[in-house]
Coordinates of N, CA and C in Angstrom, one line a residue:
M1 N 32.1 29.6 -64.3 CA 31.1 30.5 -64.3 C 29.9 29.7 -64.1
F2 N 29.4 28.7 -64.9 CA 28.8 27.9 -64.7 C 28.4 27.0 -63.3
R3 N 29.8 26.7 -62.8 CA 29.8 26.3 -61.5 C 29.5 27.2 -60.4
F4 N 29.7 28.3 -60.7 CA 29.5 29.5 -59.4 C 27.9 29.6 -59.6
G5 N 27.2 29.8 -60.7 CA 25.9 29.9 -60.8 C 25.1 28.7 -60.2
F6 N 25.5 27.4 -60.6 CA 24.8 26.5 -60.2 C 25.2 26.1 -58.4
S7 N 26.3 26.5 -58.2 CA 26.3 26.6 -56.6 C 25.3 27.7 -55.9
V8 N 25.2 28.8 -56.4 CA 24.2 29.8 -55.9 C 23.1 29.4 -56.0
I9 N 22.6 28.6 -57.0 CA 21.4 28.1 -57.1 C 21.1 27.0 -56.1
L10 N 21.8 26.1 -56.1 CA 21.9 25.1 -55.2 C 21.6 25.5 -53.8
S11 N 22.3 26.5 -53.3 CA 22.6 27.1 -51.9 C 21.2 27.8 -51.6
L12 N 20.9 28.4 -52.4 CA 19.2 29.0 -52.4 C 18.3 27.9 -52.3
F13 N 18.4 27.1 -53.0 CA 17.5 25.8 -53.1 C 17.4 25.2 -51.7
I14 N 18.7 25.0 -51.1 CA 18.8 24.5 -49.8 C 18.3 25.1 -48.7
L15 N 18.7 26.4 -49.0 CA 18.3 27.3 -47.8 C 16.9 27.5 -47.9
S16 N 16.2 27.8 -48.9 CA 14.5 27.7 -48.9 C 13.9 26.2 -48.6
V17 N 14.6 25.0 -48.7 CA 14.2 23.8 -48.4 C 14.0 23.8 -47.0
S18 N 15.3 24.3 -46.2 CA 15.4 24.2 -44.8 C 14.5 25.4 -44.2
F19 N 14.4 26.4 -45.0 CA 13.4 27.5 -44.1 C 11.9 26.9 -44.4
A20 N 11.5 26.3 -45.5 CA 10.3 25.6 -45.5 C 10.1 24.8 -44.5
A21 N 10.9 23.8 -44.2 CA 10.8 22.9 -43.0 C 10.4 23.5 -41.9
E22 N 11.2 24.6 -41.7 CA 11.0 25.2 -40.3 C 9.4 25.9 -40.1
K23 N 8.9 25.6 -41.0 CA 7.5 26.3 -41.1 C 6.3 25.0 -41.0
I24 N 7.0 23.8 -40.8 CA 6.0 22.4 -40.7 C 6.2 22.4 -39.2
V25 N 5.2 22.3 -38.4 CA 5.3 21.7 -37.0 C 3.8 20.9 -36.6
F26 N 4.0 20.4 -35.5 CA 2.9 19.4 -35.2 C 2.5 19.7 -34.0
I27 N 1.4 19.4 -33.4 CA 0.8 19.5 -32.1 C 0.1 18.1 -31.9
D28 N 0.1 17.7 -30.7 CA -0.6 16.8 -30.0 C -2.2 17.0 -29.5
I29 N -2.8 16.9 -30.6 CA -4.1 17.3 -30.4 C -5.1 16.6 -29.1
Q30 N -4.6 15.5 -28.8 CA -5.1 14.6 -27.8 C -4.9 15.3 -26.6
K31 N -3.5 15.7 -26.5 CA -3.1 16.0 -25.0 C -3.9 17.7 -24.9
V32 N -4.3 18.4 -26.1 CA -4.8 19.5 -26.0 C -6.1 19.6 -25.4
V33 N -7.0 18.3 -26.2 CA -8.4 18.0 -25.7 C -8.4 17.6 -24.1
V34 N -7.5 16.8 -23.5 CA -7.5 16.7 -22.1 C -6.8 17.3 -21.4
S35 N -5.8 18.3 -21.7 CA -5.3 19.0 -21.0 C -5.6 20.8 -20.8
S36 N -6.3 21.2 -21.9 CA -6.8 22.6 -22.0 C -8.1 23.1 -21.0
K37 N -8.0 24.0 -20.7 CA -9.0 24.6 -19.9 C -10.3 24.2 -20.4
A38 N -10.5 24.6 -21.7 CA -11.6 24.0 -22.4 C -12.2 23.0 -22.6
G39 N -11.0 21.9 -22.6 CA -11.3 20.7 -22.9 C -11.5 20.0 -21.3
I40 N -10.9 20.5 -20.3 CA -11.4 20.0 -18.9 C -12.9 20.4 -18.8
S41 N -13.1 21.8 -19.1 CA -14.4 22.5 -18.7 C -15.6 21.2 -19.5
A42 N -15.3 21.3 -20.8 CA -16.4 20.2 -21.6 C -16.5 19.1 -20.9
Q43 N -15.3 18.3 -20.3 CA -15.6 17.0 -19.9 C -16.2 17.2 -18.3
A44 N -15.9 18.1 -17.8 CA -16.7 18.5 -16.5 C -18.2 18.5 -16.7
E45 N -18.6 19.4 -17.7 CA -20.0 19.4 -18.0 C -20.6 18.3 -18.4
L46 N -19.9 17.2 -19.2 CA -20.6 15.9 -19.5 C -20.6 15.3 -18.3
E47 N -19.7 15.0 -17.5 CA -19.7 14.6 -16.1 C -20.9 14.8 -15.3
S48 N -21.0 16.1 -15.0 CA -22.1 16.9 -14.4 C -23.6 16.5 -15.0
Q49 N -23.6 16.3 -16.1 CA -24.9 16.0 -16.8 C -25.1 14.2 -16.5
A50 N -24.1 13.5 -16.4 CA -24.2 12.0 -16.4 C -24.6 11.8 -15.0
K51 N -24.1 12.6 -14.1 CA -24.3 12.3 -12.5 C -25.7 12.8 -12.4
K52 N -26.2 13.8 -12.9 CA -27.7 14.3 -12.7 C -28.7 13.3 -13.3
F53 N -28.3 12.8 -14.5 CA -29.1 11.6 -14.9 C -29.2 10.4 -14.2
K54 N -28.0 10.1 -13.7 CA -27.9 9.0 -12.6 C -28.8 9.1 -11.2
E55 N -28.5 10.5 -10.7 CA -29.4 10.6 -9.7 C -31.0 10.5 -10.0
E56 N -31.3 11.2 -11.2 CA -32.7 11.2 -11.5 C -33.2 9.5 -11.6
I57 N -32.6 8.6 -12.0 CA -32.7 7.4 -12.3 C -32.9 6.6 -11.1
E58 N -32.0 7.1 -10.0 CA -32.0 6.3 -8.4 C -33.2 6.8 -7.8
K59 N -33.7 7.9 -8.3 CA -34.9 8.6 -7.6 C -36.2 7.9 -8.1
K60 N -36.2 7.3 -9.2 CA -37.3 6.5 -9.9 C -37.2 5.4 -9.2
Q61 N -36.0 4.8 -9.0 CA -35.9 3.4 -8.3 C -36.4 3.4 -7.0
K62 N -36.1 4.3 -6.1 CA -36.5 4.5 -4.8 C -38.0 4.7 -4.9
A63 N -38.6 5.4 -5.7 CA -39.8 5.7 -5.6 C -40.7 4.3 -6.0
G64 N -40.0 3.4 -6.4 CA -40.4 2.2 -6.8 C -41.4 2.1 -7.9
E65 N -40.7 3.1 -9.0 CA -41.3 2.5 -10.6 C -40.8 1.4 -10.8
S66 N -41.7 1.0 -11.9 CA -41.3 -0.2 -12.6 C -39.9 -0.5 -13.4
E67 N -39.4 -1.7 -13.3 CA -38.4 -1.8 -14.0 C -38.2 -1.4 -15.5
S68 N -39.1 -1.6 -16.2 CA -39.5 -1.3 -17.6 C -39.4 0.1 -18.0
Q69 N -40.3 1.1 -16.8 CA -40.3 2.4 -17.0 C -38.7 3.0 -16.7
I70 N -38.2 2.3 -15.8 CA -36.7 2.9 -15.3 C -35.9 2.8 -16.4
R71 N -35.9 1.3 -17.1 CA -35.3 1.1 -18.2 C -35.2 2.0 -19.5
A72 N -36.8 2.3 -19.5 CA -36.7 3.2 -20.8 C -36.4 4.5 -20.5
F73 N -36.7 5.1 -19.2 CA -36.2 6.5 -18.7 C -34.8 6.6 -18.9
A74 N -34.0 5.4 -18.5 CA -32.5 5.4 -18.5 C -31.8 5.6 -19.9
E75 N -32.6 4.8 -20.9 CA -32.3 4.8 -22.4 C -32.5 6.0 -22.7
E76 N -33.5 6.8 -22.5 CA -33.9 8.1 -23.2 C -32.6 9.2 -22.5
K77 N -32.4 8.9 -21.2 CA -31.2 9.7 -20.7 C -30.0 9.6 -21.4
Q78 N -29.8 8.4 -21.6 CA -28.4 8.0 -22.3 C -28.1 8.6 -23.4
K79 N -29.4 8.4 -24.5 CA -29.5 9.0 -25.7 C -29.2 10.4 -25.6
E80 N -29.9 11.3 -24.6 CA -29.7 12.8 -24.4 C -28.2 13.0 -24.0
L81 N -27.5 12.3 -23.4 CA -26.1 12.4 -23.1 C -25.2 12.3 -24.3
M82 N -25.3 11.2 -24.9 CA -24.7 11.1 -26.4 C -24.9 12.2 -27.1
Q83 N -26.0 12.8 -27.5 CA -26.2 13.6 -28.1 C -25.6 15.1 -28.0
K84 N -25.8 15.3 -26.2 CA -24.8 16.4 -25.7 C -23.4 16.3 -26.1
R85 N -22.9 14.9 -25.7 CA -21.6 14.7 -25.9 C -21.1 15.0 -27.3
Q86 N -21.9 14.6 -28.4 CA -21.9 15.0 -29.8 C -21.8 16.4 -30.1
K87 N -22.6 17.0 -29.4 CA -22.8 18.5 -29.7 C -21.3 19.1 -29.2
I88 N -21.1 18.7 -27.9 CA -20.1 19.3 -27.4 C -18.6 19.3 -28.1
A89 N -18.4 18.2 -28.6 CA -17.4 17.4 -29.2 C -17.2 18.3 -30.6
E90 N -18.5 18.6 -31.4 CA -18.5 19.1 -32.4 C -18.0 20.8 -32.4
K91 N -18.5 21.2 -31.1 CA -18.2 22.7 -31.0 C -16.8 22.9 -30.5
F92 N -16.2 22.1 -29.9 CA -15.0 21.8 -29.3 C -14.0 21.8 -30.8
M93 N -14.2 21.0 -31.4 CA -13.3 20.6 -32.7 C -13.5 21.7 -33.7
K94 N -14.5 22.4 -33.8 CA -14.6 23.5 -34.8 C -13.8 24.8 -34.1
T95 N -13.9 24.8 -32.6 CA -13.1 25.9 -32.0 C -12.0 25.7 -32.0
L96 N -11.3 24.7 -32.0 CA -9.9 24.1 -31.8 C -9.4 24.1 -33.4
Q97 N -10.0 23.7 -34.1 CA -9.5 24.4 -35.9 C -9.5 25.8 -36.1
K98 N -10.3 26.6 -35.6 CA -10.1 28.0 -35.5 C -9.0 28.5 -34.9
A99 N -9.1 28.1 -33.8 CA -7.6 28.3 -32.9 C -6.3 27.9 -33.6
I100 N -6.4 26.7 -34.2 CA -4.9 26.2 -34.7 C -4.8 27.1 -36.0
S101 N -5.6 27.5 -36.7 CA -5.5 28.4 -37.9 C -4.9 29.5 -37.5
E102 N -5.5 30.2 -36.4 CA -5.0 31.8 -36.0 C -3.8 31.5 -35.6
F103 N -3.4 30.2 -34.6 CA -2.1 30.3 -34.3 C -1.0 30.2 -35.2
A104 N -1.4 29.3 -36.2 CA -0.5 29.1 -37.4 C -0.1 30.3 -38.1
K105 N -1.1 31.2 -38.3 CA -1.0 32.5 -39.0 C 0.0 33.5 -38.3
S106 N -0.4 33.4 -36.8 CA 0.4 34.4 -36.0 C 1.8 33.9 -36.1
K107 N 2.0 32.7 -36.2 CA 3.4 32.4 -36.2 C 4.1 31.9 -37.4
G108 N 3.5 32.2 -38.5 CA 3.9 31.8 -39.9 C 4.3 30.6 -40.3
Y109 N 3.3 29.5 -39.6 CA 3.6 28.1 -40.0 C 2.7 27.8 -41.5
K110 N 3.4 27.0 -42.0 CA 2.8 26.9 -43.4 C 1.9 25.6 -43.4
L111 N 2.4 24.7 -42.1 CA 1.5 23.4 -42.2 C 1.7 22.9 -40.8
V112 N 0.7 22.6 -40.4 CA 0.3 22.3 -38.8 C -0.3 20.7 -38.9
L113 N 0.5 19.9 -38.2 CA 0.0 18.4 -38.1 C -0.4 17.8 -36.9
D114 N -1.1 16.9 -36.8 CA -1.5 16.2 -35.8 C -0.5 15.5 -35.4
K115 N 0.1 15.3 -34.1 CA 1.2 14.4 -33.7 C 0.8 12.7 -33.9
N116 N -0.5 12.7 -33.6 CA -0.7 11.3 -33.5 C -1.2 10.5 -35.1
S117 N -0.8 11.5 -36.0 CA -0.9 11.1 -37.4 C 0.3 10.8 -37.8
L118 N 1.5 11.4 -37.0 CA 2.8 11.3 -37.7 C 3.4 10.1 -37.5
L119 N 4.3 9.5 -38.3 CA 5.2 8.4 -37.9 C 6.6 8.9 -37.4
Y120 N 7.0 9.9 -37.6 CA 8.2 10.7 -37.0 C 8.1 12.1 -37.2
G121 N 8.6 12.8 -36.1 CA 8.7 14.2 -36.2 C 9.6 14.6 -35.3
K122 N 10.9 15.6 -35.7 CA 11.8 16.0 -34.6 C 11.2 16.5 -33.7
P123 N 11.5 16.5 -32.3 CA 11.2 16.9 -31.1 C 11.0 18.5 -31.3
E124 N 11.7 18.9 -31.8 CA 11.7 20.8 -31.8 C 10.6 21.2 -32.8
L125 N 10.2 20.4 -33.4 CA 8.9 20.6 -34.4 C 7.6 20.6 -33.5
D126 N 7.4 20.0 -32.5 CA 6.2 19.9 -31.4 C 6.1 21.1 -31.0
V127 N 5.3 21.8 -31.3 CA 4.5 23.3 -30.7 C 3.7 23.1 -29.5
T128 N 3.2 21.7 -29.2 CA 2.0 21.5 -28.5 C 1.8 22.5 -27.3
Q129 N 2.9 22.6 -26.5 CA 3.0 23.4 -25.2 C 2.7 25.0 -25.6
D130 N 3.3 25.5 -26.7 CA 3.0 26.9 -27.1 C 1.7 27.0 -27.4
F131 N 1.0 25.9 -28.2 CA -0.5 26.2 -28.8 C -1.3 26.2 -27.4
L132 N -1.0 25.0 -26.6 CA -1.8 25.0 -25.5 C -1.8 26.2 -24.7
K133 N -0.7 26.7 -24.6 CA -0.9 28.1 -23.9 C -1.7 29.1 -24.5
Y134 N -1.5 29.3 -26.0 CA -2.3 30.0 -26.7 C -3.7 29.9 -26.5
F135 N -3.9 28.6 -26.7 CA -5.7 28.2 -26.5 C -5.9 28.3 -25.0
D136 N -5.3 28.3 -24.0 CA -6.1 28.4 -22.8 C -6.0 30.1 -22.4
E137 N -5.2 30.8 -23.2 CA -5.2 32.2 -22.9 C -6.6 32.6 -23.7
N138 N -6.7 32.4 -25.1 CA -7.8 32.8 -26.0 C -9.1 32.0 -26.0
Y139 N -9.1 30.8 -25.4 CA -10.5 29.9 -25.4 C -10.6 29.1 -24.2
S140 N -10.6 29.8 -23.1 CA -10.9 29.0 -21.7 C -12.1 28.2 -21.7
T141 N -13.3 28.4 -22.6 CA -14.3 27.6 -22.3 C -14.7 27.7 -24.0
I142 N -15.9 26.6 -24.2 CA -16.3 26.5 -25.6 C -17.7 27.1 -25.5
K143 N -18.0 27.9 -26.4 CA -19.4 28.4 -26.4 C -20.4 28.2 -27.5

């Protein structure tokens, strides 16, 4: 009788551990950042702004402004670009966190890890493509 009870408890424990393990997944966040519609859009916005600043600097050079004025202007524009990059990155990561939370809840995942923080993970636990599809469908741009 004791053996039977122990076997049942052991079986239930193993079943619950294997079930719990299936609720742990990972996502390649870096891939989402560079491959998602929102990530590509954010990068394009930054590149457009950088190009605009470069053109403004070139105009000042052609207009014959002094080297010190151009350098000061370039430093100011570089600072603006860095602030814009920081603002976009913060908005993107906040949106990404929200999307991961929604995605995890909808799929019943108990734990979502970043692939780049793992030492090892079974390939079948990688849900990057599923999440990327979800993210692109629901967050094509960052507002």
